[in-house]
XYZ file of C-alpha atoms in Angstrom:
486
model
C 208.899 75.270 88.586
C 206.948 72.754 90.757
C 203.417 71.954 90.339
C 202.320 74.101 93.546
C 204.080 76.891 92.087
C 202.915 76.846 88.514
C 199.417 76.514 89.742
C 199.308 79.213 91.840
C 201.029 81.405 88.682
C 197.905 80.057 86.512
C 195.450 81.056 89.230
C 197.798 84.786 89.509
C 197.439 84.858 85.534
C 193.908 83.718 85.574
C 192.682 86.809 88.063
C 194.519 89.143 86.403
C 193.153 88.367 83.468
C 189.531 88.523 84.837
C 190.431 91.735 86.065
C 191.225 93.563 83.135
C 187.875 92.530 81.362
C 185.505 95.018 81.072
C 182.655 94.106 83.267
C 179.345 95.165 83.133
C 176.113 95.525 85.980
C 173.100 93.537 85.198
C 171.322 96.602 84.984
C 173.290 97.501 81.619
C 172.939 94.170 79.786
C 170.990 92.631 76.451
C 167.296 93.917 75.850
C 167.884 97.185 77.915
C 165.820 100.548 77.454
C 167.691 102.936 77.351
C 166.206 106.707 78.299
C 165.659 108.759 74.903
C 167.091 111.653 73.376
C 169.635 112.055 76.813
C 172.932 111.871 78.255
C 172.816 107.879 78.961
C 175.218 106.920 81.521
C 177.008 103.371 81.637
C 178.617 101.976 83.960
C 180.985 98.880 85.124
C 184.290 97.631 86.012
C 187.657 97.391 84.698
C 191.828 96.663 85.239
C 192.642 100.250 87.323
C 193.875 102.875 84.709
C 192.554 101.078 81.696
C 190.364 103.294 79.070
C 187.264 102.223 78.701
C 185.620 103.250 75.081
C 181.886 102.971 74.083
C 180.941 102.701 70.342
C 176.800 102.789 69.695
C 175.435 101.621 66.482
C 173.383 104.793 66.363
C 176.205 106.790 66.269
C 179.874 107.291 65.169
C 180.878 109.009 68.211
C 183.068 107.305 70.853
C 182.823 107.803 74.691
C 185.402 106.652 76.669
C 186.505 107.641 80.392
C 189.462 106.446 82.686
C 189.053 103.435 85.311
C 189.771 104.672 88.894
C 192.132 103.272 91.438
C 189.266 100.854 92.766
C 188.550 99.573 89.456
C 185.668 101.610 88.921
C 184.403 103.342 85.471
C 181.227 105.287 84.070
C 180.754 107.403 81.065
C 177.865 108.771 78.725
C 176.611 108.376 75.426
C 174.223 110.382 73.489
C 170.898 108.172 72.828
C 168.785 108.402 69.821
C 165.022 108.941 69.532
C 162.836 106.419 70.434
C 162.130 103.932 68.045
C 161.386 100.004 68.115
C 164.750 99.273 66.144
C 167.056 96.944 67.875
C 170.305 99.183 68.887
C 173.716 97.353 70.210
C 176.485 99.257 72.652
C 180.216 98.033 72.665
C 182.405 98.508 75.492
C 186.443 98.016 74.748
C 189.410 98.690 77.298
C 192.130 97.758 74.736
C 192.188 93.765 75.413
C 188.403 92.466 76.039
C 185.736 93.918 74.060
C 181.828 93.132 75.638
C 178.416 93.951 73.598
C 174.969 94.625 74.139
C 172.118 93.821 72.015
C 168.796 93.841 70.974
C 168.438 97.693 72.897
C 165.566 100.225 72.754
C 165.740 103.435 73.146
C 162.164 104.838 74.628
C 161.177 105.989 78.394
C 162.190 104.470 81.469
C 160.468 104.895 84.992
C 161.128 103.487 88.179
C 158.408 101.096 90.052
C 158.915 102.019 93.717
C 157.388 101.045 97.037
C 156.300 98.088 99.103
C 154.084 94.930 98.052
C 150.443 96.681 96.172
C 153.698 97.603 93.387
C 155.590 94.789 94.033
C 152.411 92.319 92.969
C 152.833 90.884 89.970
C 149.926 90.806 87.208
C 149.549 86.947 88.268
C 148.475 88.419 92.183
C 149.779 86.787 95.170
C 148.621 83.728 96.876
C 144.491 84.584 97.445
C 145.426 88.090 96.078
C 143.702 87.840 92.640
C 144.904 90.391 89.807
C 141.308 91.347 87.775
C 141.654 90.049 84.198
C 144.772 88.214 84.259
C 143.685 85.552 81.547
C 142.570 88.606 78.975
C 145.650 90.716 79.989
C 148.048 87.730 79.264
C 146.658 87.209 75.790
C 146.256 91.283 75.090
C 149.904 91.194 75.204
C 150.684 88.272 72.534
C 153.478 89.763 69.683
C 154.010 92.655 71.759
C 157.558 93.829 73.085
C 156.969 97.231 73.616
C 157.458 97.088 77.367
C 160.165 95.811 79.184
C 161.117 95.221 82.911
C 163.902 94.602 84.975
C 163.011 92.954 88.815
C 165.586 93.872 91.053
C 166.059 91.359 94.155
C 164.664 92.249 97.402
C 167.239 92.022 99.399
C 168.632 93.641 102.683
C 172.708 94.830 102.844
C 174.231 96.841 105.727
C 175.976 98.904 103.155
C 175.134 99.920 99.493
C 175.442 97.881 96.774
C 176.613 97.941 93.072
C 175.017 95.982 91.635
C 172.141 93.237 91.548
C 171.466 90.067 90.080
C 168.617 91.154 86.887
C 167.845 91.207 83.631
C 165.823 92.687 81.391
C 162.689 90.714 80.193
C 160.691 91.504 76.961
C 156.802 91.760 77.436
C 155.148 88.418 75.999
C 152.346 86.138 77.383
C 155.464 84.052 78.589
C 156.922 86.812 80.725
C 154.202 88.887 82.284
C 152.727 87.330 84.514
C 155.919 88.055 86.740
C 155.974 91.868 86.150
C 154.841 94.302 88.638
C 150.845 94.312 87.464
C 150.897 98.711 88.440
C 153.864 98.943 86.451
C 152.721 97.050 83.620
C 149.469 99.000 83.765
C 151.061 102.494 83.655
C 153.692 101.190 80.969
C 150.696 99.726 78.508
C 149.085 103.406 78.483
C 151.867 105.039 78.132
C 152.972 102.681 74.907
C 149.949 103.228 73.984
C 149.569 106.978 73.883
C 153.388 107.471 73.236
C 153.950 104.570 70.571
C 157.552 104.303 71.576
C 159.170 101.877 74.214
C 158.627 101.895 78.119
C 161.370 100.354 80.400
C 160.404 99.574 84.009
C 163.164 99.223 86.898
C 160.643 97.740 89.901
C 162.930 98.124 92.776
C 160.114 97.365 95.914
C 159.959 95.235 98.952
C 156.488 93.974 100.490
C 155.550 95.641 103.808
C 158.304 98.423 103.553
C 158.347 101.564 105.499
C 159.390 105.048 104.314
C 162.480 104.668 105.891
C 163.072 101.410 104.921
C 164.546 103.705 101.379
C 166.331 106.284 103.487
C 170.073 106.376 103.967
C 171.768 106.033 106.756
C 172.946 109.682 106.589
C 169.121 110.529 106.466
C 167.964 108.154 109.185
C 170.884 109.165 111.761
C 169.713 112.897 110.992
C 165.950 112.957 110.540
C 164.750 109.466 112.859
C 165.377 108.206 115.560
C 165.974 104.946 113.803
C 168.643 102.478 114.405
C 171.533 102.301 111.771
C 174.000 99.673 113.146
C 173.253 96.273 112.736
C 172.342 94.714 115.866
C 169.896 97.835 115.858
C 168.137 97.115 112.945
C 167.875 92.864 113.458
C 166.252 94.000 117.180
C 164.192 96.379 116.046
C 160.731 94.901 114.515
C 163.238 91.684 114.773
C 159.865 89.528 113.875
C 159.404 91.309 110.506
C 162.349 92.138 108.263
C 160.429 94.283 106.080
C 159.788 97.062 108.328
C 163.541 97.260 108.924
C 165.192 100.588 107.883
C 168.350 101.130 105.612
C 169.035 97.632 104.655
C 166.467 97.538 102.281
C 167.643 100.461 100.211
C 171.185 99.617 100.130
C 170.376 96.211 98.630
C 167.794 97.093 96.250
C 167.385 100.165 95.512
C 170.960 101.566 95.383
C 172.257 99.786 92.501
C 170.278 101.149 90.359
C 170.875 104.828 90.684
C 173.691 105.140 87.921
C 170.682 104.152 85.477
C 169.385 107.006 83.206
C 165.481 107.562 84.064
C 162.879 109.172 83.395
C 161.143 109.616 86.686
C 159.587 107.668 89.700
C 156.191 105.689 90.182
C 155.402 104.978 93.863
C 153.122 103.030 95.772
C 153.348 102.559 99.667
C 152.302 103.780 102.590
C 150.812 100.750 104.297
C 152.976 99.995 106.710
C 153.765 103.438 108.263
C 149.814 103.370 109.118
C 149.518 104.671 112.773
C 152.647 107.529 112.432
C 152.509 110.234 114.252
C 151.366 113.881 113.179
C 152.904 114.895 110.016
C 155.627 112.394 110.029
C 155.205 110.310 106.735
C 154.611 113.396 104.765
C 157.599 114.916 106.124
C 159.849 111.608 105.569
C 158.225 111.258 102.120
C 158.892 114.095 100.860
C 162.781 113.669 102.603
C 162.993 110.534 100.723
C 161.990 112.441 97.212
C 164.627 114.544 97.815
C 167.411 111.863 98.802
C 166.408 109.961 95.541
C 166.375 113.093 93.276
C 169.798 114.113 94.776
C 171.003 110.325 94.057
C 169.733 110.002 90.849
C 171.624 113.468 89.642
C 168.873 113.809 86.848
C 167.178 116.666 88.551
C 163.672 117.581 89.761
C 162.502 114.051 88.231
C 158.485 113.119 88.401
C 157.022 111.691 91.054
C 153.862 110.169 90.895
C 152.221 107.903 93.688
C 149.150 106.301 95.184
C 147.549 106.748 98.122
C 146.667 103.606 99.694
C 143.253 101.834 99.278
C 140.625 101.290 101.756
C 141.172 98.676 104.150
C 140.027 97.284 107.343
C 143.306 98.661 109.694
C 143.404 99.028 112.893
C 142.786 95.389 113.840
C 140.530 94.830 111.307
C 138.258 98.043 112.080
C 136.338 99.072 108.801
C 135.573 102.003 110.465
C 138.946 103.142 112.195
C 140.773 106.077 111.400
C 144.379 105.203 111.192
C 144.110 104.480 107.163
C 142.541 107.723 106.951
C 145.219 109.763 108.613
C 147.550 108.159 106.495
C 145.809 108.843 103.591
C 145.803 112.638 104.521
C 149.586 112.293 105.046
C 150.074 111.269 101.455
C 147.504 114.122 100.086
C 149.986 116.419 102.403
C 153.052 115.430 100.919
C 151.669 115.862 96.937
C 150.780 119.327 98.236
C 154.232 119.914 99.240
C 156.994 117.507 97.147
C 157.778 119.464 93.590
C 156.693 118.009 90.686
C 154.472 115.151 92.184
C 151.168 113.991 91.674
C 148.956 111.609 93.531
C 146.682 109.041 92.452
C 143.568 108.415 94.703
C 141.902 104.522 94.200
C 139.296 104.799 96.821
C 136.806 103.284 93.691
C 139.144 100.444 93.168
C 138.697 98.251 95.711
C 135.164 95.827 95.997
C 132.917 96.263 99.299
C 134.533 92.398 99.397
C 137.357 93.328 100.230
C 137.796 95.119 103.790
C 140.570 92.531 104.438
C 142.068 92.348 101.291
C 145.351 94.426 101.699
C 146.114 93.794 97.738
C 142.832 95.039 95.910
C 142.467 93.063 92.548
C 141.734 96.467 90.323
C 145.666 97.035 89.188
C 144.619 98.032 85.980
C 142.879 101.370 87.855
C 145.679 102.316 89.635
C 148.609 101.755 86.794
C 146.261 103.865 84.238
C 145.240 106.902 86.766
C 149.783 107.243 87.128
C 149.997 106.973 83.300
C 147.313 109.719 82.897
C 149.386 112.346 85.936
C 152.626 111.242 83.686
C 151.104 111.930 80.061
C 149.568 114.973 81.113
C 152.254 117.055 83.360
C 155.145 115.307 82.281
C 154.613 114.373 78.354
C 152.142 117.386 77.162
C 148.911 115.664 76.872
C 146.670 118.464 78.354
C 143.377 117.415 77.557
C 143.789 114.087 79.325
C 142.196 114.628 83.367
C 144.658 112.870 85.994
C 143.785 114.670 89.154
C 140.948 113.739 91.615
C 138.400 116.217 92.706
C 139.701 117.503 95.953
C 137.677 119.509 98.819
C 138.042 123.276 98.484
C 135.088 125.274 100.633
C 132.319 125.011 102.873
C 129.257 127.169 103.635
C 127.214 126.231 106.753
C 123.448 127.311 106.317
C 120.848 126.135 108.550
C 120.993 122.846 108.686
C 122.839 121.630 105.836
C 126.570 122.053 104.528
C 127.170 123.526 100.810
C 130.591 122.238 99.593
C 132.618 123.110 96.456
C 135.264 120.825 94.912
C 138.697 121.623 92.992
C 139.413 119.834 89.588
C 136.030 119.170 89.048
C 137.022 119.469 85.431
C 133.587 120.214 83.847
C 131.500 118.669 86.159
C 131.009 115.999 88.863
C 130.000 112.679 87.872
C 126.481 112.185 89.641
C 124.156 114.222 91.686
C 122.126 111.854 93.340
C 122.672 108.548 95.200
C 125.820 109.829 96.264
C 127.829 107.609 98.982
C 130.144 108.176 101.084
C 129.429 111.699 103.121
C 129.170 111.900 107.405
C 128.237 115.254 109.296
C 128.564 115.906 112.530
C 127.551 118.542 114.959
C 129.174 120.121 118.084
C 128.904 116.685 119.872
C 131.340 115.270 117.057
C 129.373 112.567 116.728
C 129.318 111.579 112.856
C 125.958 110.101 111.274
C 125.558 108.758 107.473
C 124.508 112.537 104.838
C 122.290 112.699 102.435
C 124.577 114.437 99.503
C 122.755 116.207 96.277
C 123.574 118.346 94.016
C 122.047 121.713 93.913
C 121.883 124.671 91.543
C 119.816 127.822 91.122
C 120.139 130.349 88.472
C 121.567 133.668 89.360
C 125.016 133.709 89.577
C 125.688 133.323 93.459
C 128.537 132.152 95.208
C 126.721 129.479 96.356
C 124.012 128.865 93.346
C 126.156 125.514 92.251
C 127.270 123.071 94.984
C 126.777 119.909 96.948
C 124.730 119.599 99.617
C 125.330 117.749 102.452
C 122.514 117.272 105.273
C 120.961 114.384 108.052
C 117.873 114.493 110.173
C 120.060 113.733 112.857
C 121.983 116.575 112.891
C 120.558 119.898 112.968
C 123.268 122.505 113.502
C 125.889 120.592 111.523
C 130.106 122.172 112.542
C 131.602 119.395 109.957
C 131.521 116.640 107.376
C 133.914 113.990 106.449
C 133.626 112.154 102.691
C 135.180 108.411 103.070
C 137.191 108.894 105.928
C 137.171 105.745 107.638
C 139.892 102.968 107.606
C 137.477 101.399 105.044
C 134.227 103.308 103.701
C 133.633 103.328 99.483
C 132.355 106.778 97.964
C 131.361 106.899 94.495
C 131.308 110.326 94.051
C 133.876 111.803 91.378
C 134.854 114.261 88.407
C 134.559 114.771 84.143
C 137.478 112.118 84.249
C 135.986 109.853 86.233
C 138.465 110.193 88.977
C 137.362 109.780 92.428
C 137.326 112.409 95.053
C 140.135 112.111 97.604
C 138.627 110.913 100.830
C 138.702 114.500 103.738
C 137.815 115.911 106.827
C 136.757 119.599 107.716
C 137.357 118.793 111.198
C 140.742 118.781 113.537
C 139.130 115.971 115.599
């Protein structure tokens, strides 16, 4: 055998022999959380009609499963109750053996969205993260949360993987985790004293349908899906493309087991039409739910934070339609909540698209979670909403849902506008009022202004950006409305 020949049977022997190893994603790799108490799946890669096997050391059952024609495998295991203890997984296919180590079993959520979730707790360039000395130390000898960061990056066609791993929580490492996912994940280790896994799959300045699939987007938009389509379209920003974004980074990640879905975006579909985002959110709940196979999983997101939209226009109304788009769509997506953070931002910071208060916005998403998804009733995670309004005279009486015991001030209230038939809105005076005798309308706000003396409606923080401070028992602020159609 010549020399050409013999090499080319060592490169033959060589791929053949890489082949038949068992390969594993990133995603499934050393210092993984695994989901608690469930049907865990694993996934990876073998030689074509190899069995793969999968021994725990929790456990002396086996799982094993056949490798498809394309080389493909998955199976389940059974995973114990959450606990700090360090867990391994072994994966055989009868030549290679590969292990996993140092693995928790605990809860595992998604981190979802565009850039306010993609920000890590160090902040952006001039985007500050409140705290970030104290919250680097508070962490010191603590490994209880864990993230994976998966690549932003744009494919024409779903991927299978992405280049991650899994990073244990230490004043070393988090400074690069999302800063709302570390947030929600510190209060939920807190009140759950077990392990929290985060998978932050996010690109800055994605759209809605920057997640969708193609199947979705041909369907439902009017969006391109080919690629010449997609480079022309918003060619000057990448990250409002649709399609590519979710193929690259959010698709490899839906063989992992999870708990449910944190979500923060909304920014750049600002200026949609009609009921468009709520309708595409809520599509894009469903697509994920579908893809995820785990069910009717949570969903819990944020409705953006005020800011000067609108060509920097504190007092435009695009970021207010948008923010009644998202209170639309937690009205009608299953199994949702919505987190308002219209106290979270500093009158500082009308042009500040990434508000420095994290901490607010990861806690208020770990209180909707521990109360409808873990049990904790007696924690308060929803935001007063408006319910009624009774026109008398010249002043508006207004009641509130979830006030949850009370309201949390009833004077010096900011935030109200009234209007009359003209529908010209003027700054309200807002006080509580209440009268014994068990009226309808013997406990309420009141909303009123010199200027207007046959009031038709009243808005509460509806501007691009205008601060309220006005909220419930919880101290959760009341979602910004409108009584009007205007």
């Amino acid at each position: 055998m010549n020399k050409k020949m013999l090499s080319l049977a060592l490169m033959t022997a060589i791929a053949v022999g890489a082949q038949a190893k068992v390969k594993l994603p990133h995603l499934v790799s050393d210092n993984m959380v695994i989901q608690q108490q469930s049907d865990v799946r694993l996934w990876g890669w073998a030689k074509p009609g190899k069995t793969v096997v999968a021994t725990t050391s929790w456990s002396n059952e086996r799982s094993e499963t056949k490798v498809d024609k394309d080389g493909r495998w998955l199976l389940t295991v059974k995973s114990p109750k959450a606990s700090y203890e360090p867990l391994h997984i072994t994966f055989y296919d009868g030549e290679s053996a590969v292990t996993i180590k140092n693995v928790l079993a605990g809860e595992v959520w998604v981190c979802a969205g565009q850039s306010n979730m993609e920000m890590p707790v160090k902040g952006f360039g001039n985007c500050p993260v409140l705290n970030y000395n104290q919250e680097v130390l508070g962490c010191a000898g603590k490994c209880q949360v864990r993230s994976a960061k998966i690549p932003s990056i744009m494919r024409m066609t779903p991927q299978e993987d992405a280049d991650t791993q899994w990073r244990e929580c230490s004043p070393q490492t988090v400074s690069e985790f999302s800063a709302t996912g570390y947030f929600f994940a510190k209060v939920m280790n807190q009140a759950l004293d077990i392990p929290i896994g985060l998978i932050e799959a996010n690109k800055g300045g994605s759209r809605v349908e920057s997640w969708l699939t193609k199947e979705n987007l041909e369907k439902y938009t009017k969006e391109p899906t080919d690629t010449m389509g997609i480079v022309n379209f918003k060619k000057e920003y990448d990250y409002l493309r649709g399609l590519v974004w979710g193929n690259g980074t959010f698709n490899p990640i839906l063989n992992y087991t999870v708990k449910g879905i944190i979500y923060y975006q909304g920014c750049s579909n600002v200026g949609d039409p009609g009921n468009q985002y709520s309708e595409r959110l809520k599509l894009l709940v469903e697509q994920w739910r579908a893809q995820f196979k785990l069910g009717e999983i949570p969903f819990y997101f944020v409705q953006i934070a005020p800011y000067a939209y609108d060509g920097d226009d504190v007092n435009g109304l695009s970021g207010a339609l948008l923010r009644e788009q998202q209170f639309r769509a937690s009205q009608i997506i299953p199994n949702s909540g919505l987190v308002c953070i219209n106290d979270a931002v500093y009158p500082y910071e009308p042009l500040q698209i990434h508000p420095a208060q994290k901490q607010k916005v990861g806690e208020r998403l770990a209180f909707l979670a521990l109360n409808k998804t873990y049990g904790f009733n007696t924690i308060i995670c929803e935001s007063p909403s408006f319910k009624e309004m009774n026109i008398k005279d010249d002043k508006v009486m207004i009641h509130f849902n979830n006030e949850c015991g009370g309201m949390s001030r009833f004077t010096d209230i900011q935030g109200f506008e009234i209007a009359g038939a003209d529908r010209v809105f003027h700054p309200a005076k807002a006080e509580h009022f209440w009268q014994p005798g068990g009226g309808a309308w013997d406990e309420c706000f009141v909303i009123s202004s010199p200027e207007v003396k046959q009031p038709v409606a009243i808005r509460y923080c509806f501007r691009n950006f205008l601060l309220g401070n006005l909220g419930n028992a919880g101290g959760l602020p009341l979602f910004p409305f409108r009584t009007d159609n205007w």
